[in-house]
Amino acid sequence: MLTRSGAHAPLAWQRKCDRQPDKPRPGSCEKGTGHWLWPRDLLHEIQRKLRVEVVGVELRPPKDQVAVPILRCDAIRETLPPADIAVSLTMVHHLSQDELVRLIRNVGHSCWRFLILDLVRHFIPVALFRAFVAPFVNPINVEDGLRSIERAFTVLELTHIVSEALAGSAASFRLEVAPFCVRQIVDIRN
Ligand SMILES: C[S@@+](CC[C@H](N)C(=O)[O-])C[C@H]1O[C@@H](n2cnc3c(N)ncnc32)[C@H](O)[C@@H]1O
């Protein structure tokens, strides 16, 4: 499911790149691209504006390919295409703790930086979703949205999982939580 918080991840990444104009423009790889047109359009927009090569990775890629190639690949278990930056957009709440550790280590083999954006399991986003989103969308989307927040990691859980995944390596990470816990972003540098 595409969430509003999820849609902002590439933009956050774009802002990070904008703050470092002297750095070379990186290639990017997004994990769990999904089938929705909007994130694919967003990836295409990133590709066009930043003049970088963007590749999507998805367990079940859409049949109709668009401007951004989306590869059929299990981002946890299979070798990923090399990229400067990997972005995971509202995908990791689908994973168990063990799978997330494996994803982080697998991405580390192909990308020097990994941005993970996801939901936060917390009562505030649940309350905000019930008040400001649920009344305006259909009941299936309400159920899906609430279940996604329930499956998300807490900030503490995500911190522990990323620490475990990087233990013994030279990699470092920073975790930022948005106001009202509407999303969390982990920035891993390998
Ligand atoms: C909630 S959707 C997010 C899609 C898109 N990133 C967005 O923000 O709209 C999660 C996607 O991750 C994909 N996915 C789950 N596990 C995966 C894996 N191990 N490798 C690649 N894709 C995976 C699912 O097939 C699903 O399309």
XYZ file of C-alpha atoms and ligand atoms in Angstrom:
217
model
C 0.000 0.000 0.000
C 1.165 3.488 -0.771
C 1.065 5.722 2.275
C 1.630 9.452 2.360
C 4.611 9.013 4.624
C 6.070 6.514 2.174
C 5.787 8.896 -0.714
C 8.162 11.350 0.945
C 11.206 9.091 1.152
C 12.779 9.862 -2.213
C 12.226 13.559 -1.582
C 14.064 13.333 1.726
C 16.860 11.612 -0.138
C 16.788 14.313 -2.787
C 17.114 16.994 -0.097
C 20.071 15.138 1.405
C 21.724 15.099 -2.025
C 20.931 18.788 -2.518
C 22.776 19.600 0.693
C 25.909 17.987 -0.733
C 26.249 19.639 -4.175
C 29.962 18.792 -4.398
C 29.269 15.068 -4.104
C 28.887 13.075 -7.347
C 25.305 12.365 -8.313
C 24.579 8.831 -7.167
C 22.721 6.005 -8.793
C 19.835 4.688 -6.722
C 18.013 1.441 -6.159
C 14.608 1.254 -4.457
C 13.557 -1.885 -2.586
C 9.929 -3.002 -2.629
C 8.900 -0.663 -5.409
C 5.312 -1.921 -5.437
C 2.788 -1.851 -8.254
C 1.361 1.590 -7.731
C 1.830 4.127 -10.449
C 2.615 6.955 -8.059
C 5.902 5.682 -6.546
C 7.035 4.661 -10.025
C 6.282 8.168 -11.291
C 8.187 9.538 -8.329
C 11.225 7.389 -9.153
C 11.055 8.590 -12.726
C 10.900 12.188 -11.495
C 13.988 11.619 -9.321
C 15.782 10.107 -12.278
C 14.848 13.065 -14.486
C 15.591 15.849 -11.993
C 18.810 14.496 -10.497
C 19.999 12.931 -13.753
C 20.799 9.661 -12.020
C 20.070 6.101 -13.006
C 17.272 4.655 -10.890
C 16.375 0.964 -10.612
C 13.441 -0.525 -8.723
C 13.548 -3.929 -7.044
C 10.336 -5.841 -6.362
C 9.337 -9.421 -5.533
C 6.442 -9.135 -7.975
C 7.221 -6.408 -10.527
C 4.394 -5.050 -12.670
C 4.008 -6.494 -16.152
C 3.927 -3.092 -17.816
C 7.417 -1.652 -17.520
C 7.772 2.113 -17.320
C 10.683 4.531 -17.706
C 12.316 3.252 -14.512
C 13.237 -0.443 -14.790
C 11.850 -2.601 -11.986
C 13.733 -5.856 -11.501
C 12.226 -9.044 -10.115
C 14.431 -9.693 -7.101
C 14.181 -10.722 -3.464
C 16.006 -7.861 -1.763
C 16.674 -10.011 1.311
C 18.162 -13.091 -0.278
C 19.371 -12.269 -3.794
C 22.308 -10.243 -5.066
C 21.159 -6.693 -5.727
C 22.303 -4.455 -8.571
C 25.153 -2.205 -7.410
C 24.052 1.339 -6.548
C 25.348 4.316 -4.574
C 22.146 4.684 -2.575
C 19.378 2.192 -1.830
C 16.001 3.454 -0.613
C 13.413 1.282 1.111
C 10.036 2.943 1.074
C 7.354 1.710 3.520
C 8.513 -1.859 2.960
C 10.285 -3.042 6.114
C 7.097 -3.324 8.197
C 6.391 -6.368 6.002
C 9.507 -8.075 7.363
C 10.362 -9.967 10.534
C 13.284 -8.732 12.653
C 15.488 -11.469 11.248
C 14.543 -10.626 7.657
C 15.304 -6.948 8.249
C 18.765 -7.799 9.611
C 19.386 -9.886 6.479
C 18.061 -7.113 4.198
C 20.408 -4.526 5.749
C 23.406 -6.847 5.406
C 22.462 -7.812 1.841
C 22.063 -4.186 0.759
C 25.436 -3.424 2.379
C 27.094 -5.733 -0.144
C 25.874 -3.618 -3.099
C 25.285 -0.058 -1.850
C 27.380 2.286 0.285
C 24.301 4.063 1.665
C 20.887 2.723 2.600
C 17.896 4.888 3.525
C 14.977 3.135 5.179
C 11.739 5.024 5.580
C 8.879 3.379 7.379
C 5.967 3.779 9.752
C 6.294 3.833 13.548
C 4.249 1.587 15.806
C 2.933 4.185 18.237
C -0.467 5.326 19.477
C -0.138 8.844 17.994
C -0.015 7.821 14.291
C -2.888 5.417 14.970
C -4.960 8.242 16.436
C -4.017 10.632 13.595
C -4.853 7.998 10.987
C -8.236 7.279 12.588
C -9.080 10.983 12.820
C -7.739 12.421 9.561
C -7.428 9.574 7.040
C -9.925 6.843 7.919
C -13.062 8.994 7.428
C -12.042 9.782 3.846
C -10.964 6.385 2.460
C -12.702 3.059 1.962
C -12.829 0.474 4.802
C -10.293 -1.821 3.121
C -7.724 0.980 3.041
C -8.539 1.817 6.665
C -7.920 -1.797 7.704
C -4.736 -1.961 5.626
C -3.407 1.317 7.030
C -4.071 0.373 10.655
C -2.556 -3.064 10.155
C 0.552 -1.511 8.605
C 1.069 0.740 11.646
C 0.503 -2.223 13.966
C 3.121 -4.255 12.094
C 5.666 -1.424 12.040
C 8.668 -1.396 14.367
C 8.880 0.932 17.331
C 11.806 3.368 17.280
C 13.586 1.309 19.931
C 13.048 -1.957 18.037
C 14.345 -0.485 14.786
C 17.400 0.954 16.567
C 18.213 -2.471 18.041
C 17.672 -4.288 14.746
C 19.906 -1.919 12.759
C 22.585 -2.090 15.500
C 22.481 -5.892 15.354
C 22.711 -5.906 11.551
C 25.752 -3.607 11.564
C 27.525 -5.122 14.575
C 31.147 -5.922 13.813
C 31.190 -3.823 10.612
C 32.567 -0.319 10.035
C 29.106 0.978 9.079
C 27.305 3.690 11.038
C 23.704 4.869 11.119
C 21.436 7.701 12.198
C 17.734 7.351 12.977
C 15.364 10.323 12.699
C 11.761 10.329 13.868
C 9.294 12.804 12.343
C 6.985 14.881 14.567
C 4.080 12.866 16.008
C 5.956 9.665 15.035
C 4.362 9.686 11.584
C 7.506 8.125 10.124
C 11.066 7.106 10.939
C 14.086 7.266 8.656
C 17.274 5.270 9.109
C 20.342 6.492 7.233
C 22.986 3.750 7.042
C 26.469 4.456 5.692
C 28.548 1.413 4.885
C 3.830 -1.639 1.163
S 4.520 -1.997 -0.428
C 5.446 -0.502 -0.679
C 5.559 -0.174 -2.128
C 6.218 1.187 -2.457
N 7.576 1.234 -1.949
C 5.383 2.307 -1.922
O 5.842 3.072 -1.074
O 4.262 2.446 -2.382
C 5.781 -3.196 -0.054
C 6.313 -3.864 -1.304
O 7.500 -4.546 -0.940
C 7.574 -5.723 -1.715
N 8.480 -6.651 -1.021
C 8.264 -7.308 0.148
N 9.307 -8.087 0.457
C 10.218 -7.915 -0.544
C 11.510 -8.463 -0.807
N 12.068 -9.359 0.022
N 12.159 -8.061 -1.915
C 11.606 -7.170 -2.776
N 10.386 -6.618 -2.589
C 9.694 -6.990 -1.486
C 6.134 -6.234 -1.776
O 5.952 -7.093 -2.887
C 5.359 -4.920 -1.886
O 5.084 -4.592 -3.227
